[in-house]
PDB file of C-alpha atoms in Angstrom:
ATOM      1  CA  MET A  28      14.964   4.527  11.792  1.00 62.00           C
ATOM      2  CA  VAL A  29      12.487   3.930   8.968  1.00 63.00           C
ATOM      3  CA  THR A  30      12.911   5.580   5.570  1.00 61.00           C
ATOM      4  CA  ILE A  31       9.860   5.953   3.334  1.00 52.00           C
ATOM      5  CA  TYR A  32      10.043   5.780  -0.444  1.00 54.00           C
ATOM      6  CA  PHE A  33       6.963   6.259  -2.561  1.00 52.00           C
ATOM      7  CA  LYS A  34       8.052   4.495  -5.725  1.00 55.00           C
ATOM      8  CA  SER A  35       6.387   5.421  -8.952  1.00 45.00           C
ATOM      9  CA  ARG A  36       5.675   2.759 -11.483  1.00 45.00           C
ATOM     10  CA  LYS A  37       4.228   3.364 -14.889  1.00 44.00           C
ATOM     11  CA  SER A  38       0.611   2.359 -14.508  1.00 41.00           C
ATOM     12  CA  HIS A  39      -2.157   2.150 -17.047  1.00 40.00           C
ATOM     13  CA  ALA A  40      -4.782   1.203 -14.460  1.00 41.00           C
ATOM     14  CA  SER A  41      -5.207   4.416 -12.522  1.00 42.00           C
ATOM     15  CA  PHE A  42      -8.865   4.666 -13.518  1.00 46.00           C
ATOM     16  CA  THR A  43      -9.593   0.949 -13.273  1.00 48.00           C
ATOM     17  CA  GLY A  44     -13.203   0.276 -14.177  1.00 52.00           C
ATOM     18  CA  LEU A  45     -13.967   3.856 -15.169  1.00 50.00           C
ATOM     19  CA  GLU A  46     -13.256   3.180 -18.849  1.00 53.00           C
ATOM     20  CA  GLU A  47     -15.889   0.455 -18.890  1.00 55.00           C
ATOM     21  CA  ALA A  48     -18.411   2.456 -16.847  1.00 53.00           C
ATOM     22  CA  THR A  49     -18.426   5.476 -19.157  1.00 53.00           C
ATOM     23  CA  PRO A  50     -17.145   4.491 -22.619  1.00 56.00           C
ATOM     24  CA  ALA A  51     -16.853   8.035 -24.029  1.00 54.00           C
ATOM     25  CA  LEU A  52     -15.053   9.353 -20.963  1.00 54.00           C
ATOM     26  CA  GLY A  53     -13.100   6.105 -20.671  1.00 55.00           C
ATOM     27  CA  LYS A  54     -11.632   6.547 -24.162  1.00 54.00           C
ATOM     28  CA  HIS A  55     -10.459  10.056 -23.250  1.00 50.00           C
ATOM     29  CA  LEU A  56      -9.063   8.874 -19.902  1.00 52.00           C
ATOM     30  CA  LYS A  57      -7.223   5.963 -21.525  1.00 54.00           C
ATOM     31  CA  ASN A  58      -5.506   8.373 -23.944  1.00 51.00           C
ATOM     32  CA  TRP A  59      -4.711  10.799 -21.100  1.00 46.00           C
ATOM     33  CA  ASN A  60      -3.462   7.982 -18.889  1.00 48.00           C
ATOM     34  CA  ASN A  61      -1.066   6.704 -21.565  1.00 51.00           C
ATOM     35  CA  ASN A  62       0.576  10.122 -21.606  1.00 45.00           C
ATOM     36  CA  HIS A  63       0.296  10.783 -17.837  1.00 42.00           C
ATOM     37  CA  PRO A  64       0.957   7.594 -15.854  1.00 51.00           C
ATOM     38  CA  HIS A  65      -0.414   7.990 -12.334  1.00 62.00           C
ATOM     39  CA  GLN A  66      -0.437   6.204  -9.049  1.00 81.00           C
ATOM     40  CA  TRP A  67      -2.017   7.449  -5.870  1.00 90.00           C
ATOM     41  CA  GLN A  68      -0.389   7.202  -2.465  1.00 92.00           C
ATOM     42  CA  PRO A  69      -2.417   6.274   0.613  1.00 95.00           C
ATOM     43  CA  ALA A  70      -2.058   8.396   3.731  1.00 94.00           C
ATOM     44  CA  THR A  71       0.531   6.561   5.835  1.00 94.00           C
ATOM     45  CA  ASP A  72       1.546   6.962   9.482  1.00 95.00           C
ATOM     46  CA  ILE A  73       4.605   5.230  10.891  1.00 94.00           C
ATOM     47  CA  TYR A  74       5.518   5.191  14.540  1.00 93.00           C
ATOM     48  CA  GLU A  75       7.769   3.244  16.812  1.00 93.00           C
ATOM     49  CA  THR A  76       7.198   1.804  20.260  1.00 94.00           C
ATOM     50  CA  GLU A  77       9.780   0.221  22.502  1.00 94.00           C
ATOM     51  CA  ASP A  78       9.336  -3.187  20.883  1.00 94.00           C
ATOM     52  CA  LYS A  79       7.828  -2.665  17.411  1.00 95.00           C
ATOM     53  CA  ILE A  80       7.330  -0.446  14.377  1.00 95.00           C
ATOM     54  CA  ILE A  81       3.715   0.230  13.454  1.00 96.00           C
ATOM     55  CA  VAL A  82       2.588   1.253   9.979  1.00 96.00           C
ATOM     56  CA  LEU A  83      -0.965   2.569   9.454  1.00 97.00           C
ATOM     57  CA  MET A  84      -2.356   3.089   5.953  1.00 96.00           C
ATOM     58  CA  GLU A  85      -5.697   4.582   5.046  1.00 96.00           C
ATOM     59  CA  ILE A  86      -6.956   2.340   2.224  1.00 96.00           C
ATOM     60  CA  ALA A  87     -10.746   2.277   2.556  1.00 94.00           C
ATOM     61  CA  GLY A  88     -12.628   0.485  -0.181  1.00 92.00           C
ATOM     62  CA  ILE A  89      -9.863  -1.937  -1.118  1.00 94.00           C
ATOM     63  CA  LYS A  90     -10.568  -5.655  -0.989  1.00 93.00           C
ATOM     64  CA  GLU A  91      -8.080  -7.843   0.870  1.00 92.00           C
ATOM     65  CA  GLU A  92      -7.483  -9.895  -2.271  1.00 94.00           C
ATOM     66  CA  ASP A  93      -6.345  -6.691  -4.026  1.00 94.00           C
ATOM     67  CA  LEU A  94      -3.555  -6.125  -1.467  1.00 95.00           C
ATOM     68  CA  THR A  95      -0.022  -7.492  -1.410  1.00 95.00           C
ATOM     69  CA  ILE A  96       2.278  -7.038   1.591  1.00 96.00           C
ATOM     70  CA  LEU A  97       5.887  -8.227   1.412  1.00 95.00           C
ATOM     71  CA  LEU A  98       8.990  -7.830   3.562  1.00 94.00           C
ATOM     72  CA  HIS A  99      12.236  -8.545   1.764  1.00 91.00           C
ATOM     73  CA  GLN A 100      15.762  -7.550   2.800  1.00 90.00           C
ATOM     74  CA  GLY A 101      14.592  -4.770   5.091  1.00 90.00           C
ATOM     75  CA  THR A 102      12.030  -3.308   2.707  1.00 93.00           C
ATOM     76  CA  LEU A 103       8.308  -3.482   3.440  1.00 94.00           C
ATOM     77  CA  VAL A 104       6.305  -3.285   0.209  1.00 95.00           C
ATOM     78  CA  VAL A 105       2.565  -2.630   0.231  1.00 96.00           C
ATOM     79  CA  GLN A 106       0.843  -2.739  -3.156  1.00 95.00           C
ATOM     80  CA  GLY A 107      -2.793  -2.675  -4.061  1.00 94.00           C
ATOM     81  CA  ILE A 108      -5.515  -1.427  -6.292  1.00 93.00           C
ATOM     82  CA  ARG A 109      -8.747   0.453  -5.584  1.00 92.00           C
ATOM     83  CA  ARG A 110     -11.246  -0.380  -8.289  1.00 88.00           C
ATOM     84  CA  PHE A 111     -13.950   1.922  -9.640  1.00 82.00           C
ATOM     85  CA  ASN A 112     -17.096  -0.061  -8.794  1.00 78.00           C
ATOM     86  CA  TYR A 113     -19.990   2.275  -9.553  1.00 75.00           C
ATOM     87  CA  GLN A 114     -22.839   1.241 -11.819  1.00 77.00           C
ATOM     88  CA  SER A 115     -22.337   2.946 -15.212  1.00 75.00           C
ATOM     89  CA  PRO A 116     -22.654   6.600 -14.177  1.00 72.00           C
ATOM     90  CA  ARG A 117     -24.265   8.893 -16.723  1.00 79.00           C
ATOM     91  CA  ALA A 118     -21.987  11.737 -15.672  1.00 82.00           C
ATOM     92  CA  ILE A 119     -19.331  12.343 -13.055  1.00 81.00           C
ATOM     93  CA  HIS A 120     -19.649  15.738 -11.379  1.00 86.00           C
ATOM     94  CA  GLN A 121     -16.856  15.443  -8.847  1.00 87.00           C
ATOM     95  CA  MET A 122     -14.193  12.798  -8.313  1.00 84.00           C
ATOM     96  CA  GLU A 123     -11.851  13.199  -5.338  1.00 88.00           C
ATOM     97  CA  ILE A 124     -11.382   9.576  -4.304  1.00 88.00           C
ATOM     98  CA  PRO A 125      -8.289   8.159  -6.002  1.00 89.00           C
ATOM     99  CA  TYR A 126      -8.665   4.900  -7.901  1.00 88.00           C
ATOM    100  CA  GLY A 127      -6.138   2.567  -9.408  1.00 90.00           C
ATOM    101  CA  GLU A 128      -2.850   1.153  -8.227  1.00 92.00           C
ATOM    102  CA  PHE A 129      -0.606   2.221  -5.387  1.00 94.00           C
ATOM    103  CA  ASN A 130       2.834   1.058  -4.346  1.00 93.00           C
ATOM    104  CA  VAL A 131       4.538   2.051  -1.088  1.00 93.00           C
ATOM    105  CA  GLU A 132       8.025   0.922  -0.077  1.00 92.00           C
ATOM    106  CA  LEU A 133       9.305   1.446   3.460  1.00 92.00           C
ATOM    107  CA  HIS A 134      12.991   0.807   4.088  1.00 92.00           C
ATOM    108  CA  ILE A 135      13.475  -0.337   7.668  1.00 91.00           C
ATOM    109  CA  ASN A 136      16.985   0.325   8.903  1.00 90.00           C
ATOM    110  CA  ILE A 137      16.811  -1.679  12.137  1.00 90.00           C
ATOM    111  CA  PRO A 138      16.740  -5.455  12.680  1.00 92.00           C
ATOM    112  CA  VAL A 139      13.203  -6.846  12.859  1.00 94.00           C
ATOM    113  CA  ASP A 140      11.668 -10.213  13.689  1.00 94.00           C
ATOM    114  CA  ASP A 141      10.023 -11.036  10.363  1.00 90.00           C
ATOM    115  CA  SER A 142       8.487 -14.249  11.737  1.00 92.00           C
ATOM    116  CA  GLN A 143       6.132 -12.246  13.996  1.00 94.00           C
ATOM    117  CA  ILE A 144       4.815  -9.534  11.621  1.00 96.00           C
ATOM    118  CA  GLU A 145       1.049  -9.018  11.730  1.00 96.00           C
ATOM    119  CA  ALA A 146      -1.226  -7.178   9.296  1.00 96.00           C
ATOM    120  CA  ILE A 147      -4.761  -6.216  10.305  1.00 97.00           C
ATOM    121  CA  TYR A 148      -7.235  -4.588   7.901  1.00 96.00           C
ATOM    122  CA  ASP A 149     -10.198  -3.057   9.716  1.00 95.00           C
ATOM    123  CA  GLN A 150     -12.552  -0.150   8.963  1.00 94.00           C
ATOM    124  CA  GLY A 151     -10.440   1.120   6.064  1.00 94.00           C
ATOM    125  CA  LEU A 152      -7.134   1.088   7.948  1.00 96.00           C
ATOM    126  CA  LEU A 153      -4.320  -1.347   7.315  1.00 97.00           C
ATOM    127  CA  ARG A 154      -2.210  -1.788  10.441  1.00 98.00           C
ATOM    128  CA  ILE A 155       1.117  -3.587  10.075  1.00 97.00           C
ATOM    129  CA  GLU A 156       2.976  -4.391  13.290  1.00 97.00           C
ATOM    130  CA  ILE A 157       6.643  -5.235  12.833  1.00 96.00           C
ATOM    131  CA  PRO A 158       8.365  -6.478  15.998  1.00 96.00           C
ATOM    132  CA  LYS A 159      11.942  -5.348  16.547  1.00 94.00           C
ATOM    133  CA  ALA A 160      14.517  -8.114  16.778  1.00 93.00           C
ATOM    134  CA  ARG A 161      15.714  -8.849  20.295  1.00 89.00           C
ATOM    135  CA  PRO A 162      19.290  -9.818  21.077  1.00 87.00           C
ATOM    136  CA  LYS A 163      19.605 -13.562  21.559  1.00 85.00           C
ATOM    137  CA  GLN A 164      21.678 -15.092  24.292  1.00 90.00           C
ATOM    138  CA  ILE A 165      24.035 -17.742  22.943  1.00 91.00           C
ATOM    139  CA  HIS A 166      24.818 -20.494  25.385  1.00 90.00           C
ATOM    140  CA  ILE A 167      28.162 -22.248  25.356  1.00 93.00           C
ATOM    141  CA  ILE A 168      27.948 -26.012  25.243  1.00 93.00           C
ATOM    142  CA  LYS A 169      30.596 -27.906  27.191  1.00 90.00           C
ATOM    143  CA  GLU A 170      32.041 -30.924  25.464  1.00 83.00           C
TER     144      GLU A 170
END
């Protein structure tokens, strides 16, 4: 069984780059952001096969160097940031794409083989394959 926790962290970077792109709007957003910390959560699918757990995250537009993936004591942590990269817009008429930091923690309640985990980032999807641990046969040595 896998339990999903979307952990909130106080973040002052939810509009990363937007403050610099539009100084007047950026000043307002910085004040709003200080009072309303925000993180977005990527769409995440988790499924299990006979031999592995597969996590899919929709994180289009994020550079690999802006991603961190860790597995520690049964918790998979995926953190990243989507930066606002547009050339100084004069005005923003609609903004539905979330920018800034995200942090997802998945608690995995079954033994896994952490030496064989693979992460593949392709066409906006992050795919993390976590192999389940297999029982190991212990051989008795005769003295």
